mmCIF file of C-alpha atoms and ligand atoms in Angstrom:
data_model
loop_
_atom_site.group_PDB
_atom_site.id
_atom_site.type_symbol
_atom_site.label_atom_id
_atom_site.label_comp_id
_atom_site.label_asym_id
_atom_site.label_seq_id
_atom_site.Cartn_x
_atom_site.Cartn_y
_atom_site.Cartn_z
ATOM 1 C CA MET A 1 -5.885 -2.254 20.171
ATOM 2 C CA SER A 2 -2.924 -0.552 20.544
ATOM 3 C CA ASP A 3 -1.440 1.411 17.370
ATOM 4 C CA LEU A 4 1.187 -0.584 15.513
ATOM 5 C CA LEU A 5 2.127 2.083 13.172
ATOM 6 C CA GLN A 6 1.491 5.877 13.151
ATOM 7 C CA VAL A 7 1.851 7.697 10.073
ATOM 8 C CA LYS A 8 2.289 11.477 10.541
ATOM 9 C CA ASN A 9 2.409 14.231 7.644
ATOM 10 C CA LEU A 10 4.385 12.049 5.394
ATOM 11 C CA VAL A 11 5.314 13.654 2.442
ATOM 12 C CA GLN A 12 7.499 12.089 -0.672
ATOM 13 C CA GLU A 13 8.744 14.032 -3.432
ATOM 14 C CA PHE A 14 10.991 13.382 -6.171
ATOM 15 C CA LYS A 15 13.094 15.625 -8.491
ATOM 16 C CA ASN A 16 11.524 15.301 -11.999
ATOM 17 C CA LYS A 17 13.980 13.786 -14.463
ATOM 18 C CA GLN A 18 14.646 16.565 -17.191
ATOM 19 C CA SER A 19 17.575 17.153 -19.410
ATOM 20 C CA PHE A 20 19.465 20.067 -18.656
ATOM 21 C CA ILE A 21 17.891 22.075 -21.599
ATOM 22 C CA ASP A 22 14.446 21.035 -20.718
ATOM 23 C CA SER A 23 14.887 22.485 -17.137
ATOM 24 C CA LEU A 24 15.951 26.063 -18.410
ATOM 25 C CA LYS A 25 13.255 28.747 -18.385
ATOM 26 C CA VAL A 26 13.031 32.387 -18.901
ATOM 27 C CA ARG A 27 11.795 34.366 -15.948
ATOM 28 C CA ASP A 28 11.762 38.140 -15.879
ATOM 29 C CA GLY A 29 14.110 38.325 -19.048
ATOM 30 C CA LYS A 30 16.678 35.688 -17.631
ATOM 31 C CA ILE A 31 17.361 32.240 -18.248
ATOM 32 C CA VAL A 32 16.939 30.222 -15.007
ATOM 33 C CA ARG A 33 17.416 26.382 -14.334
ATOM 34 C CA GLU A 34 13.785 25.201 -12.618
ATOM 35 C CA GLN A 35 13.857 21.447 -11.698
ATOM 36 C CA LYS A 36 10.539 20.280 -11.405
ATOM 37 C CA VAL A 37 9.344 18.309 -8.395
ATOM 38 C CA VAL A 38 6.863 15.319 -8.638
ATOM 39 C CA HIS A 39 4.515 15.536 -5.605
ATOM 40 C CA ALA A 40 3.794 11.653 -5.119
ATOM 41 C CA VAL A 41 3.000 11.729 -1.281
ATOM 42 C CA ASN A 42 1.171 14.815 -0.035
ATOM 43 C CA ASP A 43 1.021 14.954 3.895
ATOM 44 C CA ILE A 44 -1.065 12.000 4.705
ATOM 45 C CA SER A 45 -1.480 10.585 8.065
ATOM 46 C CA PHE A 46 -3.041 7.467 9.270
ATOM 47 C CA THR A 47 -2.776 4.750 12.040
ATOM 48 C CA ILE A 48 -2.863 0.915 11.765
ATOM 49 C CA ALA A 49 -3.551 -1.095 15.051
ATOM 50 C CA GLU A 50 -2.073 -4.256 16.287
ATOM 51 C CA GLY A 51 -3.756 -7.244 14.460
ATOM 52 C CA GLU A 52 -5.598 -4.798 12.005
ATOM 53 C CA ALA A 53 -6.157 -4.938 8.107
ATOM 54 C CA PHE A 54 -5.795 -1.202 6.744
ATOM 55 C CA SER A 55 -5.963 -0.552 2.986
ATOM 56 C CA LEU A 56 -4.984 2.186 1.149
ATOM 57 C CA VAL A 57 -6.958 2.425 -2.463
ATOM 58 C CA GLY A 58 -7.191 4.829 -5.218
ATOM 59 C CA GLU A 59 -6.630 4.848 -8.962
ATOM 60 C CA SER A 60 -3.299 3.914 -10.444
ATOM 61 C CA GLY A 61 -0.868 6.888 -10.249
ATOM 62 C CA CYS A 62 -2.429 8.481 -6.659
ATOM 63 C CA GLY A 63 0.650 7.798 -4.913
ATOM 64 C CA LYS A 64 -0.418 4.500 -2.772
ATOM 65 C CA SER A 65 2.422 2.430 -3.649
ATOM 66 C CA THR A 66 4.916 5.113 -3.278
ATOM 67 C CA ALA A 67 3.443 5.602 0.242
ATOM 68 C CA ALA A 68 3.923 1.906 0.882
ATOM 69 C CA ARG A 69 7.479 1.902 -0.362
ATOM 70 C CA THR A 70 7.918 4.900 1.931
ATOM 71 C CA ILE A 71 6.417 3.396 5.423
ATOM 72 C CA ILE A 72 8.707 0.296 4.644
ATOM 73 C CA ARG A 73 11.713 2.366 4.044
ATOM 74 C CA LEU A 74 12.408 1.393 0.592
ATOM 75 C CA LEU A 75 12.413 5.075 0.050
ATOM 76 C CA THR A 76 13.593 7.979 2.690
ATOM 77 C CA PRO A 77 10.592 10.151 2.953
ATOM 78 C CA THR A 78 10.785 13.988 2.093
ATOM 79 C CA SER A 79 9.175 14.657 5.665
ATOM 80 C CA GLY A 80 7.028 13.363 8.126
ATOM 81 C CA GLU A 81 6.959 10.377 10.719
ATOM 82 C CA ILE A 82 6.494 6.709 10.677
ATOM 83 C CA ILE A 83 6.308 6.049 14.158
ATOM 84 C CA TYR A 84 6.607 1.967 14.463
ATOM 85 C CA ARG A 85 5.871 0.745 17.989
ATOM 86 C CA GLY A 86 6.624 4.096 19.299
ATOM 87 C CA LYS A 87 10.013 4.729 17.406
ATOM 88 C CA ASP A 88 10.157 7.129 14.574
ATOM 89 C CA ILE A 89 11.798 5.050 11.822
ATOM 90 C CA ALA A 90 11.628 7.909 8.923
ATOM 91 C CA PRO A 91 15.178 9.659 9.676
ATOM 92 C CA LEU A 92 16.913 5.948 10.393
ATOM 93 C CA LYS A 93 19.987 4.762 8.537
ATOM 94 C CA ASP A 94 19.907 1.405 6.721
ATOM 95 C CA THR A 95 21.878 -0.277 9.463
ATOM 96 C CA GLU A 96 19.686 1.045 11.895
ATOM 97 C CA LEU A 97 16.930 -0.340 10.019
ATOM 98 C CA LEU A 98 17.858 -3.848 9.996
ATOM 99 C CA PRO A 99 15.650 -5.066 13.128
ATOM 100 C CA TYR A 100 12.626 -3.292 11.304
ATOM 101 C CA ARG A 101 13.390 -5.325 7.983
ATOM 102 C CA LYS A 102 12.615 -8.289 9.548
ATOM 103 C CA LYS A 103 9.499 -7.183 11.348
ATOM 104 C CA ILE A 104 7.988 -5.320 8.323
ATOM 105 C CA GLN A 105 7.521 -7.425 5.222
ATOM 106 C CA MET A 106 6.319 -6.702 1.867
ATOM 107 C CA ILE A 107 4.408 -8.681 -0.623
ATOM 108 C CA PHE A 108 4.727 -7.204 -4.301
ATOM 109 C CA GLN A 109 2.229 -7.026 -6.907
ATOM 110 C CA ASP A 110 4.109 -9.003 -9.591
ATOM 111 C CA PRO A 111 5.604 -12.281 -7.580
ATOM 112 C CA TYR A 112 7.982 -13.198 -10.758
ATOM 113 C CA SER A 113 9.953 -9.834 -10.643
ATOM 114 C CA SER A 114 10.080 -10.045 -7.062
ATOM 115 C CA LEU A 115 11.641 -13.677 -6.995
ATOM 116 C CA ASP A 116 15.182 -14.219 -8.067
ATOM 117 C CA PRO A 117 14.784 -16.525 -11.455
ATOM 118 C CA ARG A 118 18.078 -18.238 -10.552
ATOM 119 C CA GLN A 119 17.172 -19.313 -7.149
ATOM 120 C CA LYS A 120 15.356 -22.682 -6.137
ATOM 121 C CA VAL A 121 12.166 -22.125 -4.075
ATOM 122 C CA LYS A 122 13.978 -23.842 -1.165
ATOM 123 C CA ASP A 123 17.012 -21.296 -1.367
ATOM 124 C CA ILE A 124 14.548 -18.392 -1.558
ATOM 125 C CA LEU A 125 12.840 -19.366 1.609
ATOM 126 C CA MET A 126 15.687 -20.717 3.504
ATOM 127 C CA GLU A 127 17.995 -17.423 2.908
ATOM 128 C CA PRO A 128 15.888 -14.903 4.847
ATOM 129 C CA ILE A 129 15.559 -17.638 7.967
ATOM 130 C CA LEU A 130 19.505 -18.145 7.856
ATOM 131 C CA PHE A 131 20.007 -14.320 7.721
ATOM 132 C CA HIS A 132 18.030 -13.457 10.280
ATOM 133 C CA LYS A 133 19.273 -16.717 12.554
ATOM 134 C CA LEU A 134 15.554 -18.084 12.964
ATOM 135 C CA ALA A 135 16.988 -21.538 12.542
ATOM 136 C CA PRO A 136 20.022 -23.031 14.509
ATOM 137 C CA ASN A 137 21.390 -24.944 11.089
ATOM 138 C CA ARG A 138 20.803 -25.498 7.398
ATOM 139 C CA LYS A 139 18.655 -28.338 8.401
ATOM 140 C CA ALA A 140 16.186 -26.976 10.596
ATOM 141 C CA ALA A 141 15.964 -24.239 7.947
ATOM 142 C CA GLU A 142 15.007 -26.512 5.530
ATOM 143 C CA THR A 143 12.464 -28.248 7.504
ATOM 144 C CA ARG A 144 11.092 -24.534 8.234
ATOM 145 C CA CYS A 145 10.937 -24.126 4.535
ATOM 146 C CA TYR A 146 8.667 -27.285 4.040
ATOM 147 C CA GLU A 147 6.560 -26.195 6.621
ATOM 148 C CA LEU A 148 6.067 -22.774 5.264
ATOM 149 C CA MET A 149 5.332 -24.404 1.859
ATOM 150 C CA GLU A 150 2.531 -26.594 3.055
ATOM 151 C CA ARG A 151 1.095 -23.660 4.916
ATOM 152 C CA VAL A 152 0.772 -21.423 1.468
ATOM 153 C CA GLY A 153 -0.539 -24.645 -0.291
ATOM 154 C CA LEU A 154 2.642 -25.640 -1.978
ATOM 155 C CA ARG A 155 4.051 -29.247 -1.937
ATOM 156 C CA PRO A 156 7.621 -29.637 -0.206
ATOM 157 C CA GLU A 157 8.753 -31.829 -3.069
ATOM 158 C CA GLN A 158 8.773 -28.379 -5.022
ATOM 159 C CA ALA A 159 11.293 -27.033 -3.490
ATOM 160 C CA ASP A 160 13.891 -27.775 -5.856
ATOM 161 C CA ARG A 161 11.976 -26.022 -8.901
ATOM 162 C CA TYR A 162 12.834 -22.363 -10.226
ATOM 163 C CA PRO A 163 10.092 -19.460 -9.917
ATOM 164 C CA HIS A 164 9.429 -19.832 -13.858
ATOM 165 C CA GLN A 165 8.150 -23.488 -13.148
ATOM 166 C CA PHE A 166 5.402 -22.371 -11.162
ATOM 167 C CA SER A 167 1.976 -20.651 -12.297
ATOM 168 C CA GLY A 168 1.122 -16.777 -11.113
ATOM 169 C CA GLY A 169 -0.967 -18.043 -8.108
ATOM 170 C CA GLN A 170 1.868 -20.275 -7.002
ATOM 171 C CA ARG A 171 4.384 -17.629 -7.328
ATOM 172 C CA GLN A 172 2.669 -15.608 -5.273
ATOM 173 C CA ARG A 173 2.331 -18.395 -2.692
ATOM 174 C CA ILE A 174 6.140 -18.326 -2.841
ATOM 175 C CA GLY A 175 6.091 -14.623 -2.000
ATOM 176 C CA ILE A 176 3.686 -14.850 0.783
ATOM 177 C CA ALA A 177 5.622 -17.795 2.289
ATOM 178 C CA ARG A 178 9.181 -15.662 1.979
ATOM 179 C CA ALA A 179 7.224 -13.093 3.872
ATOM 180 C CA LEU A 180 6.479 -15.216 6.592
ATOM 181 C CA ALA A 181 9.619 -16.875 6.664
ATOM 182 C CA VAL A 182 10.990 -14.180 9.226
ATOM 183 C CA GLU A 183 7.913 -14.297 11.308
ATOM 184 C CA PRO A 184 6.511 -10.667 10.616
ATOM 185 C CA GLU A 185 4.534 -8.611 12.644
ATOM 186 C CA PHE A 186 3.454 -6.297 9.869
ATOM 187 C CA ILE A 187 3.042 -7.052 6.120
ATOM 188 C CA ILE A 188 2.454 -4.663 3.303
ATOM 189 C CA ALA A 189 0.733 -6.194 0.425
ATOM 190 C CA ASP A 190 1.132 -3.959 -2.804
ATOM 191 C CA GLU A 191 -1.646 -5.216 -5.201
ATOM 192 C CA PRO A 192 -0.802 -8.587 -4.282
ATOM 193 C CA VAL A 193 -3.709 -10.346 -6.542
ATOM 194 C CA SER A 194 -3.925 -7.483 -9.480
ATOM 195 C CA ALA A 195 -1.580 -9.640 -11.717
ATOM 196 C CA LEU A 196 -3.901 -12.832 -10.970
ATOM 197 C CA ASP A 197 -6.776 -14.530 -12.855
ATOM 198 C CA VAL A 198 -10.108 -13.595 -10.978
ATOM 199 C CA SER A 199 -10.261 -17.288 -10.359
ATOM 200 C CA ILE A 200 -7.279 -17.267 -8.420
ATOM 201 C CA GLN A 201 -7.662 -14.000 -6.484
ATOM 202 C CA ALA A 202 -10.227 -15.081 -3.993
ATOM 203 C CA GLN A 203 -8.061 -18.422 -3.025
ATOM 204 C CA ILE A 204 -4.674 -15.916 -2.488
ATOM 205 C CA LEU A 205 -6.900 -13.399 -0.274
ATOM 206 C CA ASN A 206 -8.745 -16.256 1.713
ATOM 207 C CA LEU A 207 -5.150 -17.619 2.128
ATOM 208 C CA MET A 208 -3.584 -14.143 3.196
ATOM 209 C CA MET A 209 -6.764 -13.574 5.754
ATOM 210 C CA ASP A 210 -6.334 -17.312 7.143
ATOM 211 C CA LEU A 211 -2.648 -16.434 7.979
ATOM 212 C CA LYS A 212 -3.372 -13.230 9.591
ATOM 213 C CA ASP A 213 -5.582 -14.913 12.013
ATOM 214 C CA GLU A 214 -3.144 -17.707 12.465
ATOM 215 C CA PHE A 215 -0.104 -15.375 13.090
ATOM 216 C CA HIS A 216 -1.590 -12.196 14.434
ATOM 217 C CA PHE A 217 0.257 -9.956 12.057
ATOM 218 C CA SER A 218 -1.302 -6.478 10.610
ATOM 219 C CA TYR A 219 -1.596 -5.740 7.009
ATOM 220 C CA LEU A 220 -1.468 -2.642 5.074
ATOM 221 C CA PHE A 221 -2.996 -3.525 1.800
ATOM 222 C CA ILE A 222 -2.515 -1.448 -1.796
ATOM 223 C CA SER A 223 -5.282 -1.717 -4.060
ATOM 224 C CA HIS A 224 -6.565 0.022 -6.990
ATOM 225 C CA ASP A 225 -10.046 -2.162 -6.666
ATOM 226 C CA LEU A 226 -12.171 -1.750 -3.630
ATOM 227 C CA SER A 227 -14.237 -4.813 -4.397
ATOM 228 C CA VAL A 228 -10.706 -6.548 -3.580
ATOM 229 C CA VAL A 229 -10.244 -5.268 -0.230
ATOM 230 C CA LYS A 230 -13.965 -4.895 0.424
ATOM 231 C CA HIS A 231 -14.132 -8.053 2.672
ATOM 232 C CA ILE A 232 -10.529 -8.377 3.817
ATOM 233 C CA SER A 233 -10.149 -4.570 5.638
ATOM 234 C CA ASP A 234 -11.110 -3.345 8.903
ATOM 235 C CA ARG A 235 -10.316 0.112 8.053
ATOM 236 C CA LEU A 236 -9.762 1.790 4.655
ATOM 237 C CA GLY A 237 -7.997 5.236 3.502
ATOM 238 C CA VAL A 238 -8.747 6.498 -0.145
ATOM 239 C CA MET A 239 -6.099 8.412 -1.706
ATOM 240 C CA TYR A 240 -6.196 10.933 -4.831
ATOM 241 C CA LEU A 241 -3.209 12.580 -6.246
ATOM 242 C CA GLY A 242 -1.009 11.536 -2.989
ATOM 243 C CA ALA A 243 -3.468 13.024 -0.520
ATOM 244 C CA LEU A 244 -6.015 10.898 1.751
ATOM 245 C CA VAL A 245 -9.664 12.509 1.226
ATOM 246 C CA GLU A 246 -11.719 9.745 3.224
ATOM 247 C CA CYS A 247 -10.880 7.644 5.773
ATOM 248 C CA GLY A 248 -12.722 5.190 8.433
ATOM 249 C CA SER A 249 -13.902 1.903 8.825
ATOM 250 C CA LYS A 250 -15.108 -0.424 6.091
ATOM 251 C CA GLN A 251 -18.804 0.658 7.357
ATOM 252 C CA ASP A 252 -17.924 4.269 6.893
ATOM 253 C CA LEU A 253 -16.584 3.721 3.428
ATOM 254 C CA PHE A 254 -18.969 1.174 2.078
ATOM 255 C CA GLU A 255 -22.449 2.372 3.723
ATOM 256 C CA ARG A 256 -21.641 6.006 4.615
ATOM 257 C CA MET A 257 -19.201 7.039 2.178
ATOM 258 C CA SER A 258 -19.022 10.885 2.037
ATOM 259 C CA HIS A 259 -16.267 12.067 -0.397
ATOM 260 C CA PRO A 260 -17.316 12.484 -4.056
ATOM 261 C CA TYR A 261 -14.335 10.675 -5.131
ATOM 262 C CA THR A 262 -15.005 7.882 -2.906
ATOM 263 C CA LYS A 263 -18.665 7.615 -4.328
ATOM 264 C CA MET A 264 -17.179 7.725 -7.833
ATOM 265 C CA LEU A 265 -14.805 4.775 -7.080
ATOM 266 C CA LEU A 266 -17.476 3.046 -5.480
ATOM 267 C CA SER A 267 -19.862 3.187 -8.661
ATOM 268 C CA ALA A 268 -17.216 1.663 -10.689
ATOM 269 C CA VAL A 269 -17.538 -1.578 -8.702
ATOM 270 C CA PRO A 270 -19.165 -4.039 -10.162
ATOM 271 C CA THR A 271 -22.187 -5.709 -8.524
ATOM 272 C CA VAL A 272 -23.823 -9.104 -9.304
ATOM 273 C CA GLY A 273 -27.464 -9.412 -8.381
ATOM 274 C CA GLU A 274 -26.735 -6.936 -5.532
ATOM 275 C CA LYS A 275 -28.006 -3.489 -5.186
ATOM 276 C CA PRO A 276 -25.321 -1.220 -6.510
ATOM 277 C CA LEU A 277 -23.652 0.844 -3.429
ATOM 278 C CA VAL A 278 -23.944 4.183 -4.985
ATOM 279 C CA GLU A 279 -25.768 5.503 -7.804
ATOM 280 C CA SER A 280 -23.822 5.632 -10.879
ATOM 281 C CA MET A 281 -21.203 8.288 -11.438
ATOM 282 C CA GLU A 282 -19.138 8.554 -14.483
ATOM 283 C CA MET A 283 -15.415 8.606 -13.793
ATOM 284 C CA VAL A 284 -14.891 11.861 -15.676
ATOM 285 C CA GLY A 285 -11.459 13.015 -16.926
ATOM 286 C CA GLU A 286 -7.770 11.834 -15.683
ATOM 287 C CA ILE A 287 -5.877 12.558 -12.526
ATOM 288 C CA PRO A 288 -3.804 15.689 -13.003
ATOM 289 C CA SER A 289 -0.019 15.393 -13.144
ATOM 290 C CA PRO A 290 1.531 15.309 -9.522
ATOM 291 C CA ILE A 291 4.046 17.706 -10.849
ATOM 292 C CA ASP A 292 1.536 20.543 -11.347
ATOM 293 C CA LEU A 293 -1.106 19.942 -8.314
ATOM 294 C CA PRO A 294 -4.032 21.806 -8.749
ATOM 295 C CA SER A 295 -5.023 24.735 -6.441
ATOM 296 C CA GLY A 296 -7.354 24.059 -3.717
ATOM 297 C CA CYS A 297 -9.359 20.867 -3.578
ATOM 298 C CA PHE A 298 -7.081 18.485 -5.843
ATOM 299 C CA PHE A 299 -10.294 16.933 -6.812
ATOM 300 C CA HIS A 300 -11.889 20.049 -8.082
ATOM 301 C CA GLY A 301 -11.438 19.614 -11.802
ATOM 302 C CA ARG A 302 -13.335 16.312 -11.825
ATOM 303 C CA CYS A 303 -15.770 16.702 -9.241
ATOM 304 C CA PRO A 304 -19.492 17.123 -10.257
ATOM 305 C CA TYR A 305 -20.214 19.091 -6.961
ATOM 306 C CA ALA A 306 -17.438 21.708 -7.348
ATOM 307 C CA MET A 307 -17.975 24.914 -5.879
ATOM 308 C CA PRO A 308 -16.109 28.216 -5.963
ATOM 309 C CA ILE A 309 -14.224 27.840 -2.641
ATOM 310 C CA CYS A 310 -13.329 24.310 -4.234
ATOM 311 C CA SER A 311 -10.509 25.720 -6.462
ATOM 312 C CA GLN A 312 -9.164 28.361 -3.913
ATOM 313 C CA GLN A 313 -8.921 26.383 -0.592
ATOM 314 C CA ARG A 314 -7.664 22.869 0.066
ATOM 315 C CA PRO A 315 -10.130 21.155 2.383
ATOM 316 C CA GLU A 316 -8.624 19.426 5.537
ATOM 317 C CA LEU A 317 -9.260 16.090 6.681
ATOM 318 C CA LYS A 318 -11.769 16.388 9.322
ATOM 319 C CA GLN A 319 -13.770 14.044 11.370
ATOM 320 C CA ILE A 320 -17.463 13.908 10.497
ATOM 321 C CA GLU A 321 -18.471 11.032 12.866
ATOM 322 C CA PRO A 322 -16.166 8.901 15.304
ATOM 323 C CA GLY A 323 -13.324 7.548 13.420
ATOM 324 C CA HIS A 324 -14.583 8.793 10.025
ATOM 325 C CA TYR A 325 -12.700 11.503 8.269
ATOM 326 C CA VAL A 326 -13.286 13.372 4.906
ATOM 327 C CA ALA A 327 -11.506 16.190 3.184
ATOM 328 C CA CYS A 328 -14.277 17.874 1.459
ATOM 329 C CA HIS A 329 -15.895 21.358 1.559
ATOM 330 C CA LEU A 330 -19.392 19.681 1.540
ATOM 331 C CA CYS A 331 -18.587 17.762 4.794
ATOM 332 C CA PRO A 332 -18.260 20.000 7.856
ATOM 333 C CA GLY A 333 -16.251 18.469 10.576
ATOM 334 C CA LYS A 334 -17.405 17.847 14.085
ATOM 335 C CA GLU A 335 -15.852 19.153 17.177
ATOM 336 C CA LYS A 336 -13.673 16.247 18.834
HETATM 337 FE FE1 LIG B 1 -15.554 18.439 -4.750
HETATM 338 FE FE2 LIG B 1 -15.252 20.594 -3.474
HETATM 339 FE FE3 LIG B 1 -15.693 18.457 -2.012
HETATM 340 FE FE4 LIG B 1 -13.194 18.829 -3.635
HETATM 341 S S1 LIG B 1 -13.966 19.985 -2.076
HETATM 342 S S2 LIG B 1 -14.484 16.781 -3.347
HETATM 343 S S3 LIG B 1 -14.270 19.822 -5.548
HETATM 344 S S4 LIG B 1 -17.091 19.097 -3.315
#
């Protein structure tokens, strides 16, 4: 499989919003203004192949959603490359991004806030079809809209309803249909089922995987819940405080997980009638502030295996077996 997307050394930083007074500090007897920086994404690199489902996982606040919004270029990266089909889209201006807006679609966590409450479903679905000239006229766009509704499990006679007249699961189906309307190659799904009842989550995930097989697009899933992405991912990356700490195939992550943080996340996955994936590890402490990044390994303040070197030297993401990368001083890398 060839790479559809290559993310290289992506960094996303924001200026922390502070009042003028709060930003004043005394340094060497002088009053100086210091604007703090939020280090949301810290030098991450990964690839997604054609037709692949890749997931970024981690606790909330670990930077995975910011990474997704940067990759789809809702945000301009501070530095790094986002190479889509061989072209770096990181530096492109809005007008230059237009062709990519059609190819790369996003499904949001909260389907209600991502749908215009004043638009009927028919208009929500027809608008991108007409904007991108994917139908020769309104009649053809309307026909396509009904086809899409049926494909995601909605009835065409519901097309004249407004988003508030649907349940949460149905609204997510509308969001999926809107993403499909422009015939995308790549879909970024940001916590697509976390706002839904558990009974509906599996239906939506199954629908998304059926659509991937049918339309042959690639996915980037964003999730805080490893159990949600376990069955739908080909490969996964685990993020902690804006950095990738482990990356590999589903088997690497669930059967040969190596980073202490991955083990901690996996030990929190509930298993009913199955052997736990790892020995129970308590989730200790909170993620440190992305404004004041810890020295060395970002995880050293919470890691039960921390050694003196861990607070002094940041471990690099190294390959420990083919395709399996870990950033931990306990896991020496192998020569490629
Ligand atoms: Fe723990 Fe040290 Fe590995 Fe970081 S580098 S995960 S602190 S053992």
